[in-house]
Amino acid sequence: MNKNTQGLMNFLLPLFAAAGGYLIFTQEGSMSTQQMLMPTVLVVLYAFFLQLGLTKCPTGQAEYYSDSIYFLGFLYTLMALVTLFIKLNDSLGEDISTRIFGLVGVSVSTSIAGVLLRNMSRAAYMKNHPENEDDMADATARLAEIAASLSRDSAQTLTSIQDFLTERQNNLQIFGDKEERYLQALDRFSSVTDSFCTHLTRQGEALDESISHFTRGSGESLKTIEDMSSTVSTLSREMSRLNKEASSLDLEPLSDSMQILSRDTRELDGVIDSMIGILDQKMEKVPV
């Protein structure tokens, strides 16, 4: 094998790994059949291009490059599983069963394709190099064991994923029921709160009206009190003035005059009584 061919074969593995990784990591939504088969197709193409360079390759190098076929398949499997768990972590509460089964299909199909194509590549190489038939038998036996182990592991993986999805669905159902009850309780609380707020608003409006009436009444009362205070102040000043005038008034002459008036009044009363008696007597003598 010349250096150019060897360099090209060494470049193929990272190239196909990057291409498959891009196809797997960038999948959004449910995977179509074509999208699910593309990584497996890449493994087939890698095995085909690799086989073209193995015809004149030494046995050691042939083993190395043949092993890279199922290494690429297992690498795609790892990428698919990593993507699977990332999507599971990012989509709690969502139903992503279709995307999950698509990624599981990629992980299983690429692993099996890698093992089978590695076996086929090794068989083709041994066919062109009959001197290594014993090595071919041993390699076939080892690959059969690997394929059986891979089949068991894939079955266990699928069972584990199915159990996980079932448990997750049950948990989502329980969570949904609890969330529904919580929302119902929240609706009842919101209704009671709205009623309380409405009642509180009405009470606040009534209180505002009462305070307004009280404020107006207080203003009127304050004005009345101010008027009364002004009147009392005026009356107090007048009473003080009258008290001063009364204190300065000489009552002795007035007292003497009042005594004389009282005596004259009594004498006048006596004269009037006498005249009334005389008139009564005259009236009795007048013939009817």
Coordinates of C-alpha atoms in Angstrom, one line a residue:
M1 CA 0.0 0.0 0.0
N2 CA 1.4 3.4 -1.0
K3 CA 1.4 6.4 1.2
N4 CA -1.2 8.2 -0.7
T5 CA -3.7 5.4 -0.4
Q6 CA -2.8 5.0 3.3
G7 CA -3.3 8.7 3.9
L8 CA -6.7 8.6 2.2
M9 CA -7.8 5.6 4.2
N10 CA -6.7 7.4 7.4
F11 CA -8.7 10.5 6.4
L12 CA -11.9 8.5 5.7
L13 CA -12.7 7.6 9.3
P14 CA -12.8 11.2 10.8
L15 CA -14.6 12.4 7.6
F16 CA -17.4 9.8 7.9
A17 CA -17.5 10.2 11.7
A18 CA -18.0 14.0 11.3
A19 CA -20.6 13.5 8.6
G20 CA -22.6 11.0 10.6
G21 CA -22.3 13.0 13.8
Y22 CA -23.7 16.0 12.0
L23 CA -26.7 14.0 10.7
I24 CA -27.4 12.6 14.2
F25 CA -27.0 15.7 16.3
T26 CA -28.9 18.0 14.0
Q27 CA -32.1 16.0 13.8
E28 CA -35.2 17.9 15.0
G29 CA -38.7 16.4 15.4
S30 CA -39.5 12.9 14.4
M31 CA -37.0 11.1 12.1
S32 CA -38.1 9.9 8.7
T33 CA -37.0 6.5 7.4
Q34 CA -34.5 8.1 5.1
Q35 CA -33.0 10.1 8.0
M36 CA -32.8 7.1 10.2
L37 CA -31.0 5.0 7.6
M38 CA -28.5 7.6 6.5
P39 CA -25.9 6.8 9.3
T40 CA -26.1 3.1 8.3
V41 CA -25.6 4.0 4.7
L42 CA -22.5 6.0 5.7
V43 CA -21.1 2.9 7.4
V44 CA -21.8 0.9 4.2
L45 CA -20.1 3.5 2.1
Y46 CA -17.1 3.7 4.5
A47 CA -16.7 -0.1 4.3
F48 CA -16.9 0.0 0.5
F49 CA -14.3 2.7 0.1
L50 CA -12.1 0.9 2.7
Q51 CA -12.4 -2.4 0.9
L52 CA -11.0 -0.9 -2.3
G53 CA -7.7 -0.2 -0.5
L54 CA -7.4 -3.5 1.4
T55 CA -6.6 -5.6 -1.7
K56 CA -2.8 -5.0 -1.4
C57 CA -2.7 -4.3 2.3
P58 CA -0.6 -6.4 4.7
T59 CA -2.5 -8.5 7.2
G60 CA -1.8 -6.3 10.2
Q61 CA -3.0 -3.2 8.5
A62 CA -6.0 -5.0 7.0
E63 CA -7.0 -6.0 10.6
Y64 CA -6.6 -2.4 11.7
Y65 CA -8.7 -0.9 8.9
S66 CA -11.3 -3.7 9.1
D67 CA -11.8 -3.0 12.8
S68 CA -12.3 0.6 12.0
I69 CA -15.6 -0.3 10.3
Y70 CA -17.4 -1.5 13.4
F71 CA -15.6 1.2 15.3
L72 CA -17.4 3.7 13.1
G73 CA -20.7 1.9 13.7
F74 CA -20.1 1.9 17.5
L75 CA -19.2 5.6 17.3
Y76 CA -22.5 6.4 15.6
T77 CA -24.2 4.3 18.3
L78 CA -22.6 6.4 21.0
M79 CA -23.5 9.6 19.2
A80 CA -27.2 8.5 18.9
L81 CA -27.4 7.5 22.6
V82 CA -25.8 10.8 23.7
T83 CA -28.3 12.7 21.5
L84 CA -31.1 10.5 22.9
F85 CA -30.3 11.3 26.5
I86 CA -29.9 15.0 25.8
K87 CA -33.3 15.2 24.2
L88 CA -34.8 13.2 27.1
N89 CA -33.3 15.8 29.5
D90 CA -34.5 18.8 27.5
S91 CA -38.0 17.6 26.8
L92 CA -39.4 16.8 30.2
G93 CA -43.2 17.0 30.1
E94 CA -43.3 16.4 26.3
D95 CA -44.1 13.3 24.3
I96 CA -41.0 12.5 22.2
S97 CA -41.5 8.8 21.6
T98 CA -41.1 9.1 17.8
R99 CA -37.7 10.9 18.1
I100 CA -36.6 8.4 20.8
F101 CA -37.3 5.3 18.7
G102 CA -35.6 6.9 15.7
L103 CA -32.4 7.4 17.7
V104 CA -32.6 3.9 19.1
G105 CA -33.0 2.6 15.6
V106 CA -29.9 4.5 14.5
S107 CA -27.9 3.2 17.5
V108 CA -28.8 -0.4 16.9
S109 CA -28.6 -0.4 13.1
T110 CA -25.2 1.2 12.9
S111 CA -23.7 -1.2 15.5
I112 CA -25.0 -4.2 13.7
A113 CA -24.0 -2.8 10.3
G114 CA -20.5 -2.2 11.6
V115 CA -20.1 -5.7 12.9
L116 CA -21.5 -7.4 9.8
L117 CA -19.6 -5.2 7.3
R118 CA -16.4 -5.7 9.3
N119 CA -17.0 -9.5 9.0
M120 CA -17.7 -9.2 5.3
S121 CA -14.6 -7.0 4.7
R122 CA -12.5 -9.5 6.6
A123 CA -13.9 -12.4 4.6
A124 CA -13.3 -10.7 1.3
Y125 CA -9.7 -10.0 2.4
M126 CA -9.1 -13.6 3.4
K127 CA -10.6 -14.8 0.1
N128 CA -7.9 -12.9 -1.7
H129 CA -5.2 -14.2 0.8
P130 CA -5.9 -17.9 1.3
E131 CA -2.7 -18.3 3.3
N132 CA -4.5 -16.7 6.3
E133 CA -7.6 -19.0 6.4
D134 CA -6.9 -20.0 10.0
D135 CA -6.9 -16.4 11.0
M136 CA -10.1 -15.9 9.1
A137 CA -11.8 -18.7 11.1
D138 CA -10.7 -17.3 14.4
A139 CA -11.8 -13.8 13.4
T140 CA -15.1 -15.1 12.2
A141 CA -15.6 -16.9 15.6
R142 CA -14.7 -13.7 17.5
L143 CA -17.0 -11.6 15.4
A144 CA -19.9 -14.1 15.9
E145 CA -19.4 -13.7 19.7
I146 CA -19.3 -9.9 19.3
A147 CA -22.5 -10.0 17.2
A148 CA -24.3 -12.2 19.8
S149 CA -23.1 -10.0 22.7
L150 CA -24.2 -6.9 20.7
S151 CA -27.6 -8.4 20.0
R152 CA -28.1 -9.1 23.8
D153 CA -26.9 -5.7 24.7
S154 CA -29.2 -4.1 22.2
A155 CA -32.2 -6.1 23.4
Q156 CA -31.4 -5.0 27.0
T157 CA -31.0 -1.4 25.9
L158 CA -34.4 -1.5 24.2
T159 CA -36.0 -3.1 27.2
S160 CA -34.5 -0.5 29.5
I161 CA -35.6 2.4 27.3
Q162 CA -39.1 0.9 27.0
D163 CA -39.3 0.6 30.8
F164 CA -38.0 4.1 31.2
L165 CA -40.6 5.5 28.7
T166 CA -43.4 3.6 30.5
E167 CA -42.3 4.9 33.9
R168 CA -41.9 8.4 32.5
Q169 CA -45.4 8.2 30.9
N170 CA -46.9 7.1 34.3
N171 CA -45.0 9.9 36.1
L172 CA -46.3 12.4 33.5
Q173 CA -49.8 11.1 34.1
I174 CA -49.5 11.5 37.8
F175 CA -47.9 14.9 37.4
G176 CA -50.7 15.9 35.0
D177 CA -53.4 14.8 37.5
K178 CA -51.7 16.7 40.3
E179 CA -51.3 19.8 38.1
E180 CA -55.0 19.6 37.2
R181 CA -56.0 19.5 40.8
Y182 CA -53.6 22.3 41.6
L183 CA -55.1 24.4 38.8
Q184 CA -58.6 23.7 40.0
A185 CA -57.6 24.8 43.6
L186 CA -55.9 27.8 42.1
D187 CA -59.1 28.7 40.2
R188 CA -61.2 28.4 43.4
F189 CA -58.7 30.5 45.3
S190 CA -58.7 33.1 42.5
S191 CA -62.6 33.2 42.6
V192 CA -62.6 33.7 46.4
T193 CA -59.9 36.3 46.1
D194 CA -61.8 38.2 43.4
S195 CA -65.0 38.1 45.5
F196 CA -63.1 39.4 48.5
C197 CA -61.5 42.1 46.5
T198 CA -64.9 43.2 45.1
H199 CA -66.4 43.3 48.6
L200 CA -63.3 45.2 49.9
T201 CA -63.6 47.7 47.0
R202 CA -67.3 48.3 47.9
Q203 CA -66.4 48.7 51.5
G204 CA -63.7 51.1 50.6
E205 CA -66.0 53.2 48.5
A206 CA -68.6 53.3 51.3
L207 CA -65.8 54.3 53.7
D208 CA -64.6 57.0 51.4
E209 CA -68.2 58.4 51.1
S210 CA -68.6 58.3 54.9
I211 CA -65.3 60.1 55.4
S212 CA -66.3 62.7 52.8
H213 CA -69.6 63.3 54.6
F214 CA -67.8 63.5 57.9
T215 CA -65.3 65.9 56.5
R216 CA -68.0 68.2 55.1
G217 CA -69.9 67.9 58.4
S218 CA -66.8 68.7 60.4
G219 CA -66.2 71.8 58.2
E220 CA -69.7 73.0 58.8
S221 CA -69.5 72.3 62.6
L222 CA -66.1 74.1 62.7
K223 CA -67.7 77.1 61.0
T224 CA -70.6 77.0 63.5
I225 CA -68.2 76.7 66.4
E226 CA -66.2 79.6 65.0
D227 CA -69.3 81.7 64.7
M228 CA -70.4 80.8 68.3
S229 CA -66.9 81.6 69.5
S230 CA -67.1 85.0 67.8
T231 CA -70.5 85.7 69.3
V232 CA -69.4 84.6 72.8
S233 CA -66.4 86.8 72.4
T234 CA -68.5 89.8 71.4
L235 CA -71.0 89.0 74.3
S236 CA -68.1 88.8 76.7
R237 CA -66.8 92.2 75.6
E238 CA -70.3 93.7 75.9
M239 CA -70.9 92.2 79.3
S240 CA -67.5 93.5 80.4
R241 CA -68.5 97.0 79.1
L242 CA -71.9 96.8 80.9
N243 CA -70.2 95.6 84.1
K244 CA -67.8 98.6 83.9
E245 CA -70.7 101.0 83.3
A246 CA -72.8 99.4 86.1
S247 CA -69.9 99.7 88.4
S248 CA -69.5 103.4 87.7
L249 CA -73.3 104.1 88.0
D250 CA -74.4 106.0 91.3
L251 CA -77.6 104.1 92.5
E252 CA -78.3 106.1 95.7
P253 CA -80.4 108.9 94.0
L254 CA -82.1 106.3 91.9
S255 CA -83.0 104.4 95.2
D256 CA -84.5 107.5 96.8
S257 CA -86.6 108.3 93.7
M258 CA -87.8 104.7 93.6
Q259 CA -88.9 104.9 97.2
I260 CA -90.8 108.1 96.6
L261 CA -92.4 106.6 93.5
S262 CA -93.4 103.5 95.5
R263 CA -95.1 105.7 98.2
D264 CA -96.9 107.8 95.6
T265 CA -98.0 104.7 93.9
R266 CA -99.5 103.3 97.1
E267 CA -101.3 106.6 97.7
L268 CA -102.6 106.6 94.2
D269 CA -103.9 103.0 94.6
G270 CA -105.8 104.1 97.8
V271 CA -107.4 107.1 96.0
I272 CA -108.4 104.8 93.1
D273 CA -109.9 102.3 95.5
S274 CA -112.0 105.0 97.2
M275 CA -113.3 106.3 93.9
I276 CA -114.2 102.8 92.8
G277 CA -116.1 102.3 96.1
I278 CA -118.0 105.6 95.7
L279 CA -118.9 104.7 92.1
D280 CA -120.2 101.3 93.2
Q281 CA -122.5 103.0 95.8
K282 CA -123.8 105.4 93.2
M283 CA -124.5 102.7 90.8
E284 CA -126.6 100.8 93.4
K285 CA -128.8 103.9 93.9
V286 CA -129.6 104.4 90.2
P287 CA -133.1 102.9 89.5
V288 CA -133.1 100.2 86.9

